[in-house]
Amino acid sequence: MRGKFLGHLGALLVVIAWGASFIFTKVLMEDALLSPIEVYVYRFVLAYVIILAITFKKIFANSIKDELQFLLCGVCAGSLYYVLENTALQYTSTGNVSLLSALAPLVTTALMGLVFRVRLGAGMIIGSVIAFVGVICVIFSHGEGLEFNPLGDLLALLSAFAWATYALGVKRLVPVYSSLFITRKLFFYGVLTAAPLMWIGSGENHLAILFSNPAYILNLLFLVVVCSLLAYLIWNYAMKEIGAVATNNYLYAQPLVTMIVAFFTLGEEISLMGYIGCALIIGGLIISDKLKVKRRVHHLRT
């Protein structure tokens, strides 16, 4: 029971960190002029170096099959997800990308049922749908309009599938390897496949600007330590304790966190639609968990 509680608490804390990360990333991109790929590479290279110093005794997985699965998970949760999402922004609206990327928990739920034959309760499905409607309300509260842009929309949808693939792929690895080892592997393969992308475009880097202002360094360190190192460690632990579906459902709260952080740091107003979205997201997560528990209790009594 204690593990379940810590799993839910951990997933919630990670989503709060990831929701806040958009604000810190925005500072690095707009003020320090870093490209999205630069932010990703610098952030995860530093996180990898830190975690390698802690887990350097075991470098390789137990088998080639597991190593290849780590490669798949690292690419899907790292470079592929990040590149698909940011490339999609060049071809479609922010609202479209936010909405389609937010499908990741629903895609995870569907794939989990298909691939692992996991029986999903009505509470899990209903709660997921309600939370997703809440995400739509939060996105609309920013005045984001939805347009049909086939290429951009497809890329955003593929980013959701990339994250869901990571969730499924890591499911078999979680019982075998420690959260530290899994996280280090994800960072390594994510950076390995993303770093070359920095030089495919203009080849510029903005390290000089980054080190010119202590505030930029603090923003990057927050992304490295809190949003990368600690967040992925806790996220992988949560998936071990409460499962991939329940953990990924907390991603619905990410737009909500971003909206609240933007209110306090950037002064962005929260509209009525935003409050409605907030209530739906929280309600959906509660329904998803509570109905599942009630069903389990009923089953035990019978």
C-alpha atoms as a PDB file:
ATOM      1  CA  MET A   1       0.000   0.000   0.000  1.00  0.00           C
ATOM      2  CA  ARG A   2       2.872   2.354   0.844  1.00  0.00           C
ATOM      3  CA  GLY A   3       4.451   1.688  -2.552  1.00  0.00           C
ATOM      4  CA  LYS A   4       1.180   2.534  -4.343  1.00  0.00           C
ATOM      5  CA  PHE A   5       0.864   5.794  -2.436  1.00  0.00           C
ATOM      6  CA  LEU A   6       4.454   6.779  -3.226  1.00  0.00           C
ATOM      7  CA  GLY A   7       3.895   5.826  -6.859  1.00  0.00           C
ATOM      8  CA  HIS A   8       0.899   8.155  -7.200  1.00  0.00           C
ATOM      9  CA  LEU A   9       2.643  10.927  -5.269  1.00  0.00           C
ATOM     10  CA  GLY A  10       5.775  10.551  -7.373  1.00  0.00           C
ATOM     11  CA  ALA A  11       3.866  10.692 -10.676  1.00  0.00           C
ATOM     12  CA  LEU A  12       2.053  13.842  -9.497  1.00  0.00           C
ATOM     13  CA  LEU A  13       5.309  15.562  -8.465  1.00  0.00           C
ATOM     14  CA  VAL A  14       6.949  14.688 -11.788  1.00  0.00           C
ATOM     15  CA  VAL A  15       4.056  16.134 -13.774  1.00  0.00           C
ATOM     16  CA  ILE A  16       4.268  19.324 -11.705  1.00  0.00           C
ATOM     17  CA  ALA A  17       7.989  19.557 -12.551  1.00  0.00           C
ATOM     18  CA  TRP A  18       7.383  18.849 -16.258  1.00  0.00           C
ATOM     19  CA  GLY A  19       4.540  21.345 -16.390  1.00  0.00           C
ATOM     20  CA  ALA A  20       6.822  24.019 -14.907  1.00  0.00           C
ATOM     21  CA  SER A  21       9.654  23.057 -17.273  1.00  0.00           C
ATOM     22  CA  PHE A  22       7.924  24.812 -20.182  1.00  0.00           C
ATOM     23  CA  ILE A  23       8.427  28.161 -18.456  1.00  0.00           C
ATOM     24  CA  PHE A  24      12.136  27.528 -17.809  1.00  0.00           C
ATOM     25  CA  THR A  25      12.641  26.231 -21.354  1.00  0.00           C
ATOM     26  CA  LYS A  26      10.918  29.311 -22.739  1.00  0.00           C
ATOM     27  CA  VAL A  27      13.480  31.538 -20.974  1.00  0.00           C
ATOM     28  CA  LEU A  28      16.404  29.607 -22.475  1.00  0.00           C
ATOM     29  CA  MET A  29      14.923  29.665 -25.961  1.00  0.00           C
ATOM     30  CA  GLU A  30      13.719  33.283 -26.069  1.00  0.00           C
ATOM     31  CA  ASP A  31      16.356  35.048 -23.937  1.00  0.00           C
ATOM     32  CA  ALA A  32      19.441  32.823 -24.269  1.00  0.00           C
ATOM     33  CA  LEU A  33      18.543  32.038 -27.927  1.00  0.00           C
ATOM     34  CA  LEU A  34      19.013  28.300 -27.537  1.00  0.00           C
ATOM     35  CA  SER A  35      17.294  26.095 -30.110  1.00  0.00           C
ATOM     36  CA  PRO A  36      14.937  23.319 -28.892  1.00  0.00           C
ATOM     37  CA  ILE A  37      17.558  20.694 -29.778  1.00  0.00           C
ATOM     38  CA  GLU A  38      20.255  22.601 -27.876  1.00  0.00           C
ATOM     39  CA  VAL A  39      18.081  22.747 -24.765  1.00  0.00           C
ATOM     40  CA  TYR A  40      17.420  19.007 -25.012  1.00  0.00           C
ATOM     41  CA  VAL A  41      21.054  18.014 -25.596  1.00  0.00           C
ATOM     42  CA  TYR A  42      22.611  20.286 -22.937  1.00  0.00           C
ATOM     43  CA  ARG A  43      19.945  19.277 -20.432  1.00  0.00           C
ATOM     44  CA  PHE A  44      20.295  15.533 -20.868  1.00  0.00           C
ATOM     45  CA  VAL A  45      24.068  15.423 -21.356  1.00  0.00           C
ATOM     46  CA  LEU A  46      24.530  17.040 -17.943  1.00  0.00           C
ATOM     47  CA  ALA A  47      21.918  14.747 -16.389  1.00  0.00           C
ATOM     48  CA  TYR A  48      23.634  11.710 -17.928  1.00  0.00           C
ATOM     49  CA  VAL A  49      27.062  12.715 -16.580  1.00  0.00           C
ATOM     50  CA  ILE A  50      25.613  13.092 -13.068  1.00  0.00           C
ATOM     51  CA  ILE A  51      23.832   9.749 -13.096  1.00  0.00           C
ATOM     52  CA  LEU A  52      26.820   7.980 -14.687  1.00  0.00           C
ATOM     53  CA  ALA A  53      28.955   9.068 -11.740  1.00  0.00           C
ATOM     54  CA  ILE A  54      26.516   7.218  -9.466  1.00  0.00           C
ATOM     55  CA  THR A  55      25.934   4.073 -11.560  1.00  0.00           C
ATOM     56  CA  PHE A  56      29.202   3.549 -13.436  1.00  0.00           C
ATOM     57  CA  LYS A  57      29.805  -0.014 -12.149  1.00  0.00           C
ATOM     58  CA  LYS A  58      27.217  -1.582 -14.479  1.00  0.00           C
ATOM     59  CA  ILE A  59      27.420  -0.229 -18.034  1.00  0.00           C
ATOM     60  CA  PHE A  60      25.590  -2.744 -20.218  1.00  0.00           C
ATOM     61  CA  ALA A  61      22.246  -4.495 -19.918  1.00  0.00           C
ATOM     62  CA  ASN A  62      21.980  -8.204 -19.127  1.00  0.00           C
ATOM     63  CA  SER A  63      21.467  -9.158 -22.774  1.00  0.00           C
ATOM     64  CA  ILE A  64      21.628  -7.734 -26.296  1.00  0.00           C
ATOM     65  CA  LYS A  65      17.836  -7.955 -26.454  1.00  0.00           C
ATOM     66  CA  ASP A  66      17.514  -5.755 -23.372  1.00  0.00           C
ATOM     67  CA  GLU A  67      20.128  -3.327 -24.700  1.00  0.00           C
ATOM     68  CA  LEU A  68      18.151  -2.944 -27.922  1.00  0.00           C
ATOM     69  CA  GLN A  69      14.993  -2.382 -25.894  1.00  0.00           C
ATOM     70  CA  PHE A  70      16.767   0.370 -23.947  1.00  0.00           C
ATOM     71  CA  LEU A  71      17.749   1.885 -27.295  1.00  0.00           C
ATOM     72  CA  LEU A  72      14.120   1.848 -28.437  1.00  0.00           C
ATOM     73  CA  CYS A  73      12.881   3.376 -25.160  1.00  0.00           C
ATOM     74  CA  GLY A  74      15.618   6.033 -25.120  1.00  0.00           C
ATOM     75  CA  VAL A  75      14.850   7.129 -28.670  1.00  0.00           C
ATOM     76  CA  CYS A  76      11.062   7.090 -28.201  1.00  0.00           C
ATOM     77  CA  ALA A  77      11.092   8.971 -24.874  1.00  0.00           C
ATOM     78  CA  GLY A  78      13.910  11.274 -25.935  1.00  0.00           C
ATOM     79  CA  SER A  79      15.056  12.369 -29.361  1.00  0.00           C
ATOM     80  CA  LEU A  80      12.153  11.015 -31.451  1.00  0.00           C
ATOM     81  CA  TYR A  81       9.421  12.371 -29.170  1.00  0.00           C
ATOM     82  CA  TYR A  82      11.133  15.736 -28.842  1.00  0.00           C
ATOM     83  CA  VAL A  83      11.932  16.145 -32.552  1.00  0.00           C
ATOM     84  CA  LEU A  84       8.456  15.076 -33.695  1.00  0.00           C
ATOM     85  CA  GLU A  85       6.752  17.482 -31.311  1.00  0.00           C
ATOM     86  CA  ASN A  86       8.964  20.463 -32.158  1.00  0.00           C
ATOM     87  CA  THR A  87       8.890  19.790 -35.915  1.00  0.00           C
ATOM     88  CA  ALA A  88       5.102  19.587 -35.750  1.00  0.00           C
ATOM     89  CA  LEU A  89       5.051  23.161 -34.416  1.00  0.00           C
ATOM     90  CA  GLN A  90       6.531  24.323 -37.725  1.00  0.00           C
ATOM     91  CA  TYR A  91       3.600  22.921 -39.727  1.00  0.00           C
ATOM     92  CA  THR A  92       0.559  23.280 -37.480  1.00  0.00           C
ATOM     93  CA  SER A  93      -0.769  25.384 -34.619  1.00  0.00           C
ATOM     94  CA  THR A  94       0.364  25.152 -31.003  1.00  0.00           C
ATOM     95  CA  GLY A  95      -3.186  24.156 -30.060  1.00  0.00           C
ATOM     96  CA  ASN A  96      -3.111  21.188 -32.437  1.00  0.00           C
ATOM     97  CA  VAL A  97       0.265  20.025 -31.128  1.00  0.00           C
ATOM     98  CA  SER A  98      -0.761  20.387 -27.489  1.00  0.00           C
ATOM     99  CA  LEU A  99      -4.003  18.512 -28.037  1.00  0.00           C
ATOM    100  CA  LEU A 100      -2.584  15.662 -30.136  1.00  0.00           C
ATOM    101  CA  SER A 101       0.463  15.224 -27.894  1.00  0.00           C
ATOM    102  CA  ALA A 102      -1.889  14.997 -24.923  1.00  0.00           C
ATOM    103  CA  LEU A 103      -3.313  11.832 -26.497  1.00  0.00           C
ATOM    104  CA  ALA A 104      -0.244   9.934 -25.201  1.00  0.00           C
ATOM    105  CA  PRO A 105      -2.012   8.551 -22.083  1.00  0.00           C
ATOM    106  CA  LEU A 106      -5.009   7.393 -24.135  1.00  0.00           C
ATOM    107  CA  VAL A 107      -2.706   5.772 -26.700  1.00  0.00           C
ATOM    108  CA  THR A 108      -0.780   4.105 -23.863  1.00  0.00           C
ATOM    109  CA  THR A 109      -4.016   2.760 -22.401  1.00  0.00           C
ATOM    110  CA  ALA A 110      -5.153   1.386 -25.774  1.00  0.00           C
ATOM    111  CA  LEU A 111      -1.793  -0.196 -26.639  1.00  0.00           C
ATOM    112  CA  MET A 112      -1.480  -1.715 -23.166  1.00  0.00           C
ATOM    113  CA  GLY A 113      -4.801  -3.450 -23.688  1.00  0.00           C
ATOM    114  CA  LEU A 114      -3.867  -4.676 -27.171  1.00  0.00           C
ATOM    115  CA  VAL A 115      -0.253  -5.733 -26.611  1.00  0.00           C
ATOM    116  CA  PHE A 116      -0.341  -7.060 -23.038  1.00  0.00           C
ATOM    117  CA  ARG A 117      -4.025  -8.047 -22.998  1.00  0.00           C
ATOM    118  CA  VAL A 118      -4.474  -5.893 -19.901  1.00  0.00           C
ATOM    119  CA  ARG A 119      -8.141  -5.738 -18.877  1.00  0.00           C
ATOM    120  CA  LEU A 120      -9.003  -2.087 -18.363  1.00  0.00           C
ATOM    121  CA  GLY A 121     -11.823  -1.210 -15.995  1.00  0.00           C
ATOM    122  CA  ALA A 122     -14.650   1.166 -16.895  1.00  0.00           C
ATOM    123  CA  GLY A 123     -13.364   3.637 -14.297  1.00  0.00           C
ATOM    124  CA  MET A 124      -9.949   3.847 -15.955  1.00  0.00           C
ATOM    125  CA  ILE A 125     -11.477   4.478 -19.398  1.00  0.00           C
ATOM    126  CA  ILE A 126     -14.133   6.979 -18.214  1.00  0.00           C
ATOM    127  CA  GLY A 127     -11.614   8.846 -16.055  1.00  0.00           C
ATOM    128  CA  SER A 128      -9.139   9.061 -18.933  1.00  0.00           C
ATOM    129  CA  VAL A 129     -11.743  10.499 -21.299  1.00  0.00           C
ATOM    130  CA  ILE A 130     -12.937  13.075 -18.727  1.00  0.00           C
ATOM    131  CA  ALA A 131      -9.347  14.160 -18.036  1.00  0.00           C
ATOM    132  CA  PHE A 132      -8.683  14.493 -21.778  1.00  0.00           C
ATOM    133  CA  VAL A 133     -11.749  16.726 -22.160  1.00  0.00           C
ATOM    134  CA  GLY A 134     -10.257  18.815 -19.359  1.00  0.00           C
ATOM    135  CA  VAL A 135      -7.035  19.130 -21.345  1.00  0.00           C
ATOM    136  CA  ILE A 136      -9.063  20.409 -24.318  1.00  0.00           C
ATOM    137  CA  CYS A 137     -10.657  23.058 -22.084  1.00  0.00           C
ATOM    138  CA  VAL A 138      -7.252  24.192 -20.781  1.00  0.00           C
ATOM    139  CA  ILE A 139      -5.868  24.477 -24.318  1.00  0.00           C
ATOM    140  CA  PHE A 140      -8.912  26.423 -25.508  1.00  0.00           C
ATOM    141  CA  SER A 141      -8.621  28.706 -22.482  1.00  0.00           C
ATOM    142  CA  HIS A 142      -5.410  30.105 -24.027  1.00  0.00           C
ATOM    143  CA  GLY A 143      -7.331  31.112 -27.143  1.00  0.00           C
ATOM    144  CA  GLU A 144      -5.677  28.415 -29.228  1.00  0.00           C
ATOM    145  CA  GLY A 145      -7.595  27.630 -32.377  1.00  0.00           C
ATOM    146  CA  LEU A 146      -7.577  24.245 -34.059  1.00  0.00           C
ATOM    147  CA  GLU A 147      -6.782  23.942 -37.752  1.00  0.00           C
ATOM    148  CA  PHE A 148      -6.411  20.965 -40.059  1.00  0.00           C
ATOM    149  CA  ASN A 149      -2.769  20.672 -41.146  1.00  0.00           C
ATOM    150  CA  PRO A 150      -2.168  17.055 -42.214  1.00  0.00           C
ATOM    151  CA  LEU A 151       1.647  16.933 -41.953  1.00  0.00           C
ATOM    152  CA  GLY A 152       1.966  18.819 -38.661  1.00  0.00           C
ATOM    153  CA  ASP A 153      -0.988  17.013 -37.102  1.00  0.00           C
ATOM    154  CA  LEU A 154       0.432  13.641 -38.130  1.00  0.00           C
ATOM    155  CA  LEU A 155       3.816  14.470 -36.581  1.00  0.00           C
ATOM    156  CA  ALA A 156       2.157  15.570 -33.321  1.00  0.00           C
ATOM    157  CA  LEU A 157       0.114  12.370 -33.247  1.00  0.00           C
ATOM    158  CA  LEU A 158       3.267  10.308 -33.879  1.00  0.00           C
ATOM    159  CA  SER A 159       4.910  12.003 -30.888  1.00  0.00           C
ATOM    160  CA  ALA A 160       2.079  10.647 -28.722  1.00  0.00           C
ATOM    161  CA  PHE A 161       2.684   7.168 -30.145  1.00  0.00           C
ATOM    162  CA  ALA A 162       6.433   7.548 -29.502  1.00  0.00           C
ATOM    163  CA  TRP A 163       5.830   8.262 -25.810  1.00  0.00           C
ATOM    164  CA  ALA A 164       3.321   5.399 -25.559  1.00  0.00           C
ATOM    165  CA  THR A 165       5.866   3.051 -27.164  1.00  0.00           C
ATOM    166  CA  TYR A 166       8.391   4.034 -24.495  1.00  0.00           C
ATOM    167  CA  ALA A 167       5.818   3.308 -21.770  1.00  0.00           C
ATOM    168  CA  LEU A 168       5.162  -0.147 -23.208  1.00  0.00           C
ATOM    169  CA  GLY A 169       8.822  -0.904 -23.899  1.00  0.00           C
ATOM    170  CA  VAL A 170      10.024  -0.009 -20.429  1.00  0.00           C
ATOM    171  CA  LYS A 171       7.274  -2.098 -18.781  1.00  0.00           C
ATOM    172  CA  ARG A 172       9.318  -5.300 -19.182  1.00  0.00           C
ATOM    173  CA  LEU A 173      12.550  -3.624 -18.054  1.00  0.00           C
ATOM    174  CA  VAL A 174      11.212  -2.050 -14.846  1.00  0.00           C
ATOM    175  CA  PRO A 175      11.026  -5.309 -12.810  1.00  0.00           C
ATOM    176  CA  VAL A 176      14.555  -6.339 -13.882  1.00  0.00           C
ATOM    177  CA  TYR A 177      16.643  -3.166 -13.603  1.00  0.00           C
ATOM    178  CA  SER A 178      16.887  -0.356 -11.074  1.00  0.00           C
ATOM    179  CA  SER A 179      15.314   3.021 -11.784  1.00  0.00           C
ATOM    180  CA  LEU A 180      18.812   4.554 -11.803  1.00  0.00           C
ATOM    181  CA  PHE A 181      20.053   2.147 -14.478  1.00  0.00           C
ATOM    182  CA  ILE A 182      16.946   2.552 -16.645  1.00  0.00           C
ATOM    183  CA  THR A 183      17.098   6.348 -16.441  1.00  0.00           C
ATOM    184  CA  ARG A 184      20.783   6.426 -17.343  1.00  0.00           C
ATOM    185  CA  LYS A 185      20.176   4.228 -20.388  1.00  0.00           C
ATOM    186  CA  LEU A 186      17.276   6.408 -21.551  1.00  0.00           C
ATOM    187  CA  PHE A 187      19.434   9.540 -21.295  1.00  0.00           C
ATOM    188  CA  PHE A 188      22.353   7.924 -23.127  1.00  0.00           C
ATOM    189  CA  TYR A 189      20.408   6.758 -26.164  1.00  0.00           C
ATOM    190  CA  GLY A 190      18.291   9.901 -26.253  1.00  0.00           C
ATOM    191  CA  VAL A 191      21.356  12.162 -26.363  1.00  0.00           C
ATOM    192  CA  LEU A 192      23.252   9.841 -28.725  1.00  0.00           C
ATOM    193  CA  THR A 193      20.517  10.146 -31.350  1.00  0.00           C
ATOM    194  CA  ALA A 194      19.695  13.826 -30.737  1.00  0.00           C
ATOM    195  CA  ALA A 195      23.196  15.355 -30.646  1.00  0.00           C
ATOM    196  CA  PRO A 196      23.823  15.036 -34.432  1.00  0.00           C
ATOM    197  CA  LEU A 197      20.655  17.043 -35.059  1.00  0.00           C
ATOM    198  CA  MET A 198      22.351  20.132 -33.592  1.00  0.00           C
ATOM    199  CA  TRP A 199      24.626  20.293 -36.632  1.00  0.00           C
ATOM    200  CA  ILE A 200      22.135  19.279 -39.318  1.00  0.00           C
ATOM    201  CA  GLY A 201      20.596  22.752 -39.289  1.00  0.00           C
ATOM    202  CA  SER A 202      22.657  25.904 -38.917  1.00  0.00           C
ATOM    203  CA  GLY A 203      25.265  24.215 -36.752  1.00  0.00           C
ATOM    204  CA  GLU A 204      25.190  27.147 -34.321  1.00  0.00           C
ATOM    205  CA  ASN A 205      25.456  26.829 -30.571  1.00  0.00           C
ATOM    206  CA  HIS A 206      24.866  29.478 -27.955  1.00  0.00           C
ATOM    207  CA  LEU A 207      26.995  28.310 -25.045  1.00  0.00           C
ATOM    208  CA  ALA A 208      28.624  31.743 -24.757  1.00  0.00           C
ATOM    209  CA  ILE A 209      25.225  33.378 -24.249  1.00  0.00           C
ATOM    210  CA  LEU A 210      24.188  30.628 -21.848  1.00  0.00           C
ATOM    211  CA  PHE A 211      27.174  31.308 -19.576  1.00  0.00           C
ATOM    212  CA  SER A 212      26.798  35.080 -19.808  1.00  0.00           C
ATOM    213  CA  ASN A 213      23.942  35.228 -17.302  1.00  0.00           C
ATOM    214  CA  PRO A 214      23.653  33.308 -14.002  1.00  0.00           C
ATOM    215  CA  ALA A 215      19.865  33.215 -14.435  1.00  0.00           C
ATOM    216  CA  TYR A 216      20.248  31.117 -17.605  1.00  0.00           C
ATOM    217  CA  ILE A 217      22.479  28.668 -15.739  1.00  0.00           C
ATOM    218  CA  LEU A 218      19.938  28.363 -12.938  1.00  0.00           C
ATOM    219  CA  ASN A 219      17.174  27.700 -15.462  1.00  0.00           C
ATOM    220  CA  LEU A 220      19.257  24.966 -17.090  1.00  0.00           C
ATOM    221  CA  LEU A 221      20.190  23.415 -13.732  1.00  0.00           C
ATOM    222  CA  PHE A 222      16.521  23.241 -12.755  1.00  0.00           C
ATOM    223  CA  LEU A 223      15.796  21.397 -16.014  1.00  0.00           C
ATOM    224  CA  VAL A 224      18.775  19.073 -15.485  1.00  0.00           C
ATOM    225  CA  VAL A 225      18.365  18.168 -11.817  1.00  0.00           C
ATOM    226  CA  VAL A 226      14.602  18.425 -11.226  1.00  0.00           C
ATOM    227  CA  CYS A 227      12.939  17.907 -14.630  1.00  0.00           C
ATOM    228  CA  SER A 228      15.379  15.336 -16.014  1.00  0.00           C
ATOM    229  CA  LEU A 229      17.380  13.494 -13.369  1.00  0.00           C
ATOM    230  CA  LEU A 230      14.908  13.330 -10.477  1.00  0.00           C
ATOM    231  CA  ALA A 231      11.791  13.328 -12.674  1.00  0.00           C
ATOM    232  CA  TYR A 232      12.739  10.301 -14.786  1.00  0.00           C
ATOM    233  CA  LEU A 233      13.989   8.391 -11.746  1.00  0.00           C
ATOM    234  CA  ILE A 234      10.684   8.942  -9.965  1.00  0.00           C
ATOM    235  CA  TRP A 235       8.616   8.350 -13.119  1.00  0.00           C
ATOM    236  CA  ASN A 236      10.214   4.941 -13.748  1.00  0.00           C
ATOM    237  CA  TYR A 237       9.695   4.081 -10.076  1.00  0.00           C
ATOM    238  CA  ALA A 238       6.020   5.101 -10.335  1.00  0.00           C
ATOM    239  CA  MET A 239       5.495   2.861 -13.369  1.00  0.00           C
ATOM    240  CA  LYS A 240       6.922  -0.022 -11.361  1.00  0.00           C
ATOM    241  CA  GLU A 241       4.566   0.615  -8.423  1.00  0.00           C
ATOM    242  CA  ILE A 242       1.261   1.617 -10.055  1.00  0.00           C
ATOM    243  CA  GLY A 243       1.680   0.542 -13.689  1.00  0.00           C
ATOM    244  CA  ALA A 244       2.205   2.340 -16.979  1.00  0.00           C
ATOM    245  CA  VAL A 245      -1.452   3.256 -17.553  1.00  0.00           C
ATOM    246  CA  ALA A 246      -2.056   4.860 -14.151  1.00  0.00           C
ATOM    247  CA  THR A 247       1.284   6.680 -14.255  1.00  0.00           C
ATOM    248  CA  ASN A 248       0.805   8.074 -17.754  1.00  0.00           C
ATOM    249  CA  ASN A 249      -2.692   9.280 -16.896  1.00  0.00           C
ATOM    250  CA  TYR A 250      -1.029  11.919 -14.717  1.00  0.00           C
ATOM    251  CA  LEU A 251       0.268  13.517 -17.933  1.00  0.00           C
ATOM    252  CA  TYR A 252      -3.216  14.990 -18.337  1.00  0.00           C
ATOM    253  CA  ALA A 253      -2.356  17.354 -15.479  1.00  0.00           C
ATOM    254  CA  GLN A 254       0.693  18.773 -17.272  1.00  0.00           C
ATOM    255  CA  PRO A 255      -1.156  21.529 -19.221  1.00  0.00           C
ATOM    256  CA  LEU A 256      -2.947  22.404 -15.977  1.00  0.00           C
ATOM    257  CA  VAL A 257       0.373  22.858 -14.132  1.00  0.00           C
ATOM    258  CA  THR A 258       1.769  24.969 -16.975  1.00  0.00           C
ATOM    259  CA  MET A 259      -1.326  27.186 -16.859  1.00  0.00           C
ATOM    260  CA  ILE A 260      -0.986  27.720 -13.089  1.00  0.00           C
ATOM    261  CA  VAL A 261       2.769  28.371 -13.220  1.00  0.00           C
ATOM    262  CA  ALA A 262       2.265  30.846 -16.072  1.00  0.00           C
ATOM    263  CA  PHE A 263      -0.340  32.649 -13.951  1.00  0.00           C
ATOM    264  CA  PHE A 264       2.099  33.184 -11.072  1.00  0.00           C
ATOM    265  CA  THR A 265       5.299  33.803 -13.080  1.00  0.00           C
ATOM    266  CA  LEU A 266       4.127  35.435 -16.309  1.00  0.00           C
ATOM    267  CA  GLY A 267       0.882  37.008 -15.134  1.00  0.00           C
ATOM    268  CA  GLU A 268      -1.238  35.077 -17.658  1.00  0.00           C
ATOM    269  CA  GLU A 269      -4.906  35.183 -16.652  1.00  0.00           C
ATOM    270  CA  ILE A 270      -6.896  31.974 -16.141  1.00  0.00           C
ATOM    271  CA  SER A 271     -10.290  32.058 -17.848  1.00  0.00           C
ATOM    272  CA  LEU A 272     -13.504  30.262 -16.849  1.00  0.00           C
ATOM    273  CA  MET A 273     -12.681  27.591 -19.433  1.00  0.00           C
ATOM    274  CA  GLY A 274      -9.356  27.064 -17.683  1.00  0.00           C
ATOM    275  CA  TYR A 275     -11.074  26.510 -14.320  1.00  0.00           C
ATOM    276  CA  ILE A 276     -13.506  24.050 -15.918  1.00  0.00           C
ATOM    277  CA  GLY A 277     -10.571  22.188 -17.451  1.00  0.00           C
ATOM    278  CA  CYS A 278      -8.869  22.132 -14.064  1.00  0.00           C
ATOM    279  CA  ALA A 279     -11.919  20.528 -12.426  1.00  0.00           C
ATOM    280  CA  LEU A 280     -12.315  17.957 -15.223  1.00  0.00           C
ATOM    281  CA  ILE A 281      -8.657  16.899 -15.148  1.00  0.00           C
ATOM    282  CA  ILE A 282      -8.631  16.444 -11.378  1.00  0.00           C
ATOM    283  CA  GLY A 283     -12.024  14.736 -11.449  1.00  0.00           C
ATOM    284  CA  GLY A 284     -10.951  12.402 -14.248  1.00  0.00           C
ATOM    285  CA  LEU A 285      -7.832  11.329 -12.369  1.00  0.00           C
ATOM    286  CA  ILE A 286      -9.847  10.678  -9.189  1.00  0.00           C
ATOM    287  CA  ILE A 287     -12.478   8.668 -11.071  1.00  0.00           C
ATOM    288  CA  SER A 288      -9.794   6.680 -12.859  1.00  0.00           C
ATOM    289  CA  ASP A 289      -8.245   5.641  -9.551  1.00  0.00           C
ATOM    290  CA  LYS A 290     -11.246   5.398  -7.209  1.00  0.00           C
ATOM    291  CA  LEU A 291     -13.536   3.356  -9.467  1.00  0.00           C
ATOM    292  CA  LYS A 292     -10.695   0.951 -10.064  1.00  0.00           C
ATOM    293  CA  VAL A 293     -10.229   0.552  -6.305  1.00  0.00           C
ATOM    294  CA  LYS A 294     -13.961   0.066  -5.680  1.00  0.00           C
ATOM    295  CA  ARG A 295     -14.117  -2.576  -8.369  1.00  0.00           C
ATOM    296  CA  ARG A 296     -11.185  -4.426  -6.795  1.00  0.00           C
ATOM    297  CA  VAL A 297     -12.796  -4.296  -3.334  1.00  0.00           C
ATOM    298  CA  HIS A 298     -16.085  -5.622  -4.712  1.00  0.00           C
ATOM    299  CA  HIS A 299     -14.257  -8.448  -6.451  1.00  0.00           C
ATOM    300  CA  LEU A 300     -12.551  -9.441  -3.187  1.00  0.00           C
ATOM    301  CA  ARG A 301     -15.851  -9.513  -1.312  1.00  0.00           C
ATOM    302  CA  THR A 302     -17.469 -11.767  -3.873  1.00  0.00           C
END
